[in-house]
Amino acid sequence: MSEALKTELVNFSELTGEAGSARKAELARHVAALFALTSERCSDEQVGVYDSVLLRLVDMVEAEVRRYVAEQMSGLSRGPQDTIRRLADDDIEVAEPILLRSSILSDEDLISIAEKRGNSHCYAIAQREVLSENVTDILVQRGDLKVKRKVASNDGASLSDASVQSLISDAASDATLQNFLSDRADLAEAHISSLVAIASDEVRKKLHDSGQSEAAERVGEAADIAAQHMSNQYWLGRYDFDTAKARVMLLAKRGMVNEAALRRFASEDRFAEAVATFALMIRGDVEELSHCMVSPNPEPFIVLAKAYGFSSISVSALLSIGPWRHRLTPEVRNLAVAYFGRLTVAEAKRKMSHWNTNVVS
């Protein structure tokens, strides 16, 4: 069967001499297009036959034709693996569509190409919708600044701690990379602090260069406060609180703002709506409470929740959503829930009476 199919696809004996050049290109295009149309209906054996035929053809044709074959193969969920690997390791004008889109390539394939090829191949890989830490580690290690910027700006790229630290180090001298990193939603607290420190250093240098040495010294004194504020803003900037407040107000008009609604928002990880609901239930300010519910120290929130009679179920749910999902460790969450259980309503109200309006934020 295999030999019959192979003969039906291509008669290689007809492809000799100069007259065969155009025929090779025509056949390569034809076979690639045919497989793209029928790939989902082919048996594994038939896919193997197509693979052997295409692999032989792509080595016989010019780059323009190989590019056409690559484009036909790039979007397939199953395909001729050896041919796809061959095309991915070709010159970038051929390899690009495969590197950008092919799900046939494994992490090992991508790593091998990134290690062997140059920045053009790395840049194409960096644009894939999903990238594992193993792949991004190689891209960050071997890629130039353009590749690193693309990795940092790719929301689908998972980054290891080592890669983030390396990118932050490079970002010290590149404002664009700083901006891309600051837009990521998966940075750990220590990484955010490192980014803030870079910005502070830049401000201090500018002040020194302009002769404002005294002001430059004050930058260092305020670094910790600025770091906390900028860190909160980093997380909060991802949410639309105005729209959330409007939605919650509509629920309030129907008498549907209660702990059940709060827990529903928490179960759906709708952080902005949860903050707006909590604020309405305690008659608080959404902006202040958003800072309270993003802080790495959840104690003010625990005190508020206890003072206003919220249940431990609601408190536990809120401690695991939005920014707190990333900023609080399981240990911190457990300690916060235990503290909520020990705290009495009277103690919570007494603590609140000693707060000024700035403590929560």
Tab-separated table of N, CA, C and O in Angstrom, residues 9-59:
chain	number	residue	atom	x	y	z
A	9	LEU	N	1.641	9.540	-5.578
A	9	LEU	CA	1.974	10.917	-5.228
A	9	LEU	C	3.050	11.486	-6.158
A	9	LEU	O	2.898	12.560	-6.717
A	10	VAL	N	4.141	10.797	-6.287
A	10	VAL	CA	5.275	11.318	-7.045
A	10	VAL	C	6.004	10.175	-7.746
A	10	VAL	O	6.318	9.157	-7.127
A	11	ASN	N	6.291	10.374	-9.003
A	11	ASN	CA	7.165	9.457	-9.733
A	11	ASN	C	8.522	10.143	-9.855
A	11	ASN	O	8.743	10.970	-10.732
A	12	PHE	N	9.420	9.825	-8.944
A	12	PHE	CA	10.698	10.520	-8.887
A	12	PHE	C	11.567	10.285	-10.124
A	12	PHE	O	12.468	11.078	-10.403
A	13	SER	N	11.283	9.228	-10.859
A	13	SER	CA	12.080	8.956	-12.057
A	13	SER	C	11.852	10.006	-13.135
A	13	SER	O	12.677	10.156	-14.046
A	14	GLU	N	10.757	10.752	-13.038
A	14	GLU	CA	10.463	11.783	-14.027
A	14	GLU	C	11.114	13.127	-13.693
A	14	GLU	O	10.957	14.098	-14.431
A	15	LEU	N	11.796	13.204	-12.550
A	15	LEU	CA	12.286	14.499	-12.070
A	15	LEU	C	13.769	14.710	-12.330
A	15	LEU	O	14.407	15.554	-11.689
A	16	THR	N	14.360	14.000	-13.265
A	16	THR	CA	15.789	14.161	-13.554
A	16	THR	C	16.001	15.224	-14.618
A	16	THR	O	15.107	15.528	-15.418
A	17	GLY	N	17.207	15.814	-14.610
A	17	GLY	CA	17.584	16.796	-15.632
A	17	GLY	C	16.951	18.158	-15.401
A	17	GLY	O	16.161	18.381	-14.483
A	18	GLU	N	17.329	19.102	-16.255
A	18	GLU	CA	16.842	20.477	-16.120
A	18	GLU	C	15.339	20.575	-16.315
A	18	GLU	O	14.662	21.377	-15.696
A	19	ALA	N	14.789	19.744	-17.169
A	19	ALA	CA	13.352	19.796	-17.428
A	19	ALA	C	12.547	19.428	-16.190
A	19	ALA	O	11.380	19.796	-16.075
A	20	GLY	N	13.191	18.716	-15.271
A	20	GLY	CA	12.483	18.295	-14.068
A	20	GLY	C	12.381	19.360	-13.012
A	20	GLY	O	11.645	19.195	-12.039
A	21	SER	N	13.103	20.481	-13.158
A	21	SER	CA	13.119	21.510	-12.122
A	21	SER	C	11.734	22.093	-11.855
A	21	SER	O	11.281	22.179	-10.717
A	22	ALA	N	11.059	22.509	-12.925
A	22	ALA	CA	9.721	23.073	-12.762
A	22	ALA	C	8.754	22.036	-12.234
A	22	ALA	O	7.859	22.323	-11.441
A	23	ARG	N	8.953	20.781	-12.701
A	23	ARG	CA	8.077	19.704	-12.256
A	23	ARG	C	8.251	19.434	-10.763
A	23	ARG	O	7.278	19.169	-10.048
A	24	LYS	N	9.477	19.533	-10.264
A	24	LYS	CA	9.735	19.335	-8.833
A	24	LYS	C	8.980	20.370	-8.011
A	24	LYS	O	8.336	20.036	-7.006
A	25	ALA	N	9.071	21.637	-8.449
A	25	ALA	CA	8.382	22.706	-7.728
A	25	ALA	C	6.873	22.485	-7.747
A	25	ALA	O	6.185	22.643	-6.728
A	26	GLU	N	6.352	22.115	-8.915
A	26	GLU	CA	4.913	21.889	-9.054
A	26	GLU	C	4.455	20.749	-8.144
A	26	GLU	O	3.427	20.850	-7.465
A	27	LEU	N	5.222	19.668	-8.122
A	27	LEU	CA	4.863	18.519	-7.311
A	27	LEU	C	4.948	18.827	-5.815
A	27	LEU	O	4.096	18.400	-5.034
A	28	ALA	N	5.979	19.556	-5.422
A	28	ALA	CA	6.122	19.919	-4.015
A	28	ALA	C	4.912	20.730	-3.540
A	28	ALA	O	4.346	20.481	-2.464
A	29	ARG	N	4.509	21.714	-4.363
A	29	ARG	CA	3.332	22.512	-4.017
A	29	ARG	C	2.072	21.631	-3.977
A	29	ARG	O	1.245	21.751	-3.074
A	30	HIS	N	1.945	20.763	-4.984
A	30	HIS	CA	0.752	19.924	-5.094
A	30	HIS	C	0.635	18.974	-3.902
A	30	HIS	O	-0.443	18.848	-3.294
A	31	VAL	N	1.709	18.304	-3.571
A	31	VAL	CA	1.685	17.338	-2.475
A	31	VAL	C	1.423	18.041	-1.143
A	31	VAL	O	0.654	17.553	-0.305
A	32	ALA	N	2.057	19.191	-0.942
A	32	ALA	CA	1.847	19.943	0.300
A	32	ALA	C	0.392	20.383	0.438
A	32	ALA	O	-0.218	20.260	1.513
A	33	ALA	N	-0.165	20.919	-0.636
A	33	ALA	CA	-1.559	21.373	-0.607
A	33	ALA	C	-2.506	20.197	-0.396
A	33	ALA	O	-3.487	20.297	0.354
A	34	LEU	N	-2.224	19.077	-1.039
A	34	LEU	CA	-3.069	17.890	-0.910
A	34	LEU	C	-3.059	17.377	0.522
A	34	LEU	O	-4.111	17.055	1.093
A	35	PHE	N	-1.874	17.331	1.112
A	35	PHE	CA	-1.809	16.841	2.495
A	35	PHE	C	-2.510	17.804	3.447
A	35	PHE	O	-3.204	17.370	4.382
A	36	ALA	N	-2.342	19.116	3.240
A	36	ALA	CA	-2.993	20.094	4.115
A	36	ALA	C	-4.508	19.918	4.109
A	36	ALA	O	-5.176	20.109	5.129
A	37	LEU	N	-5.048	19.541	2.963
A	37	LEU	CA	-6.504	19.355	2.837
A	37	LEU	C	-6.977	18.036	3.452
A	37	LEU	O	-8.130	17.935	3.884
A	38	THR	N	-6.123	17.031	3.468
A	38	THR	CA	-6.557	15.684	3.872
A	38	THR	C	-5.901	15.178	5.151
A	38	THR	O	-6.152	14.040	5.558
A	39	SER	N	-5.108	15.987	5.812
A	39	SER	CA	-4.283	15.508	6.933
A	39	SER	C	-5.113	14.868	8.044
A	39	SER	O	-4.701	13.871	8.635
A	40	GLU	N	-6.268	15.430	8.352
A	40	GLU	CA	-7.070	14.903	9.449
A	40	GLU	C	-7.678	13.546	9.120
A	40	GLU	O	-8.092	12.810	10.018
A	41	ARG	N	-7.772	13.223	7.841
A	41	ARG	CA	-8.384	11.947	7.438
A	41	ARG	C	-7.345	10.878	7.126
A	41	ARG	O	-7.710	9.733	6.836
A	42	CYS	N	-6.074	11.246	7.149
A	42	CYS	CA	-5.018	10.287	6.810
A	42	CYS	C	-4.716	9.362	7.990
A	42	CYS	O	-4.733	9.777	9.150
A	43	SER	N	-4.405	8.140	7.679
A	43	SER	CA	-3.937	7.208	8.706
A	43	SER	C	-2.487	7.557	9.056
A	43	SER	O	-1.815	8.307	8.337
A	44	ASP	N	-2.004	6.981	10.156
A	44	ASP	CA	-0.609	7.218	10.535
A	44	ASP	C	0.337	6.739	9.437
A	44	ASP	O	1.362	7.377	9.164
A	45	GLU	N	0.009	5.636	8.803
A	45	GLU	CA	0.848	5.119	7.732
A	45	GLU	C	0.882	6.090	6.556
A	45	GLU	O	1.946	6.349	5.970
A	46	GLN	N	-0.274	6.654	6.207
A	46	GLN	CA	-0.332	7.602	5.098
A	46	GLN	C	0.429	8.887	5.423
A	46	GLN	O	1.103	9.452	4.564
A	47	VAL	N	0.332	9.343	6.671
A	47	VAL	CA	1.108	10.513	7.078
A	47	VAL	C	2.591	10.227	6.914
A	47	VAL	O	3.363	11.081	6.450
A	48	GLY	N	3.005	9.014	7.272
A	48	GLY	CA	4.409	8.636	7.110
A	48	GLY	C	4.854	8.648	5.659
A	48	GLY	O	5.979	9.059	5.345
A	49	VAL	N	3.977	8.224	4.762
A	49	VAL	CA	4.307	8.241	3.333
A	49	VAL	C	4.446	9.674	2.843
A	49	VAL	O	5.401	10.017	2.125
A	50	TYR	N	3.487	10.513	3.191
A	50	TYR	CA	3.584	11.932	2.820
A	50	TYR	C	4.883	12.531	3.357
A	50	TYR	O	5.554	13.316	2.671
A	51	ASP	N	5.227	12.150	4.578
A	51	ASP	CA	6.437	12.692	5.199
A	51	ASP	C	7.671	12.336	4.377
A	51	ASP	O	8.523	13.194	4.069
A	52	SER	N	7.784	11.089	3.986
A	52	SER	CA	8.974	10.662	3.224
A	52	SER	C	9.028	11.334	1.858
A	52	SER	O	10.110	11.718	1.385
A	53	VAL	N	7.862	11.499	1.221
A	53	VAL	CA	7.829	12.139	-0.092
A	53	VAL	C	8.167	13.623	0.012
A	53	VAL	O	8.991	14.157	-0.740
A	54	LEU	N	7.512	14.330	0.962
A	54	LEU	CA	7.759	15.770	1.112
A	54	LEU	C	9.195	16.053	1.540
A	54	LEU	O	9.817	17.021	1.086
A	55	LEU	N	9.711	15.220	2.431
A	55	LEU	CA	11.085	15.421	2.895
A	55	LEU	C	12.059	15.337	1.719
A	55	LEU	O	13.013	16.121	1.632
A	56	ARG	N	11.805	14.433	0.831
A	56	ARG	CA	12.670	14.293	-0.342
A	56	ARG	C	12.483	15.462	-1.308
A	56	ARG	O	13.446	15.989	-1.864
A	57	LEU	N	11.227	15.902	-1.466
A	57	LEU	CA	10.958	16.998	-2.394
A	57	LEU	C	11.538	18.331	-1.925
A	57	LEU	O	12.077	19.091	-2.722
A	58	VAL	N	11.420	18.633	-0.625
A	58	VAL	CA	11.889	19.945	-0.160
A	58	VAL	C	13.398	20.083	-0.310
A	58	VAL	O	13.924	21.201	-0.367
A	59	ASP	N	14.091	18.977	-0.383
A	59	ASP	CA	15.535	19.037	-0.606
A	59	ASP	C	15.882	19.197	-2.086
A	59	ASP	O	17.053	19.316	-2.445
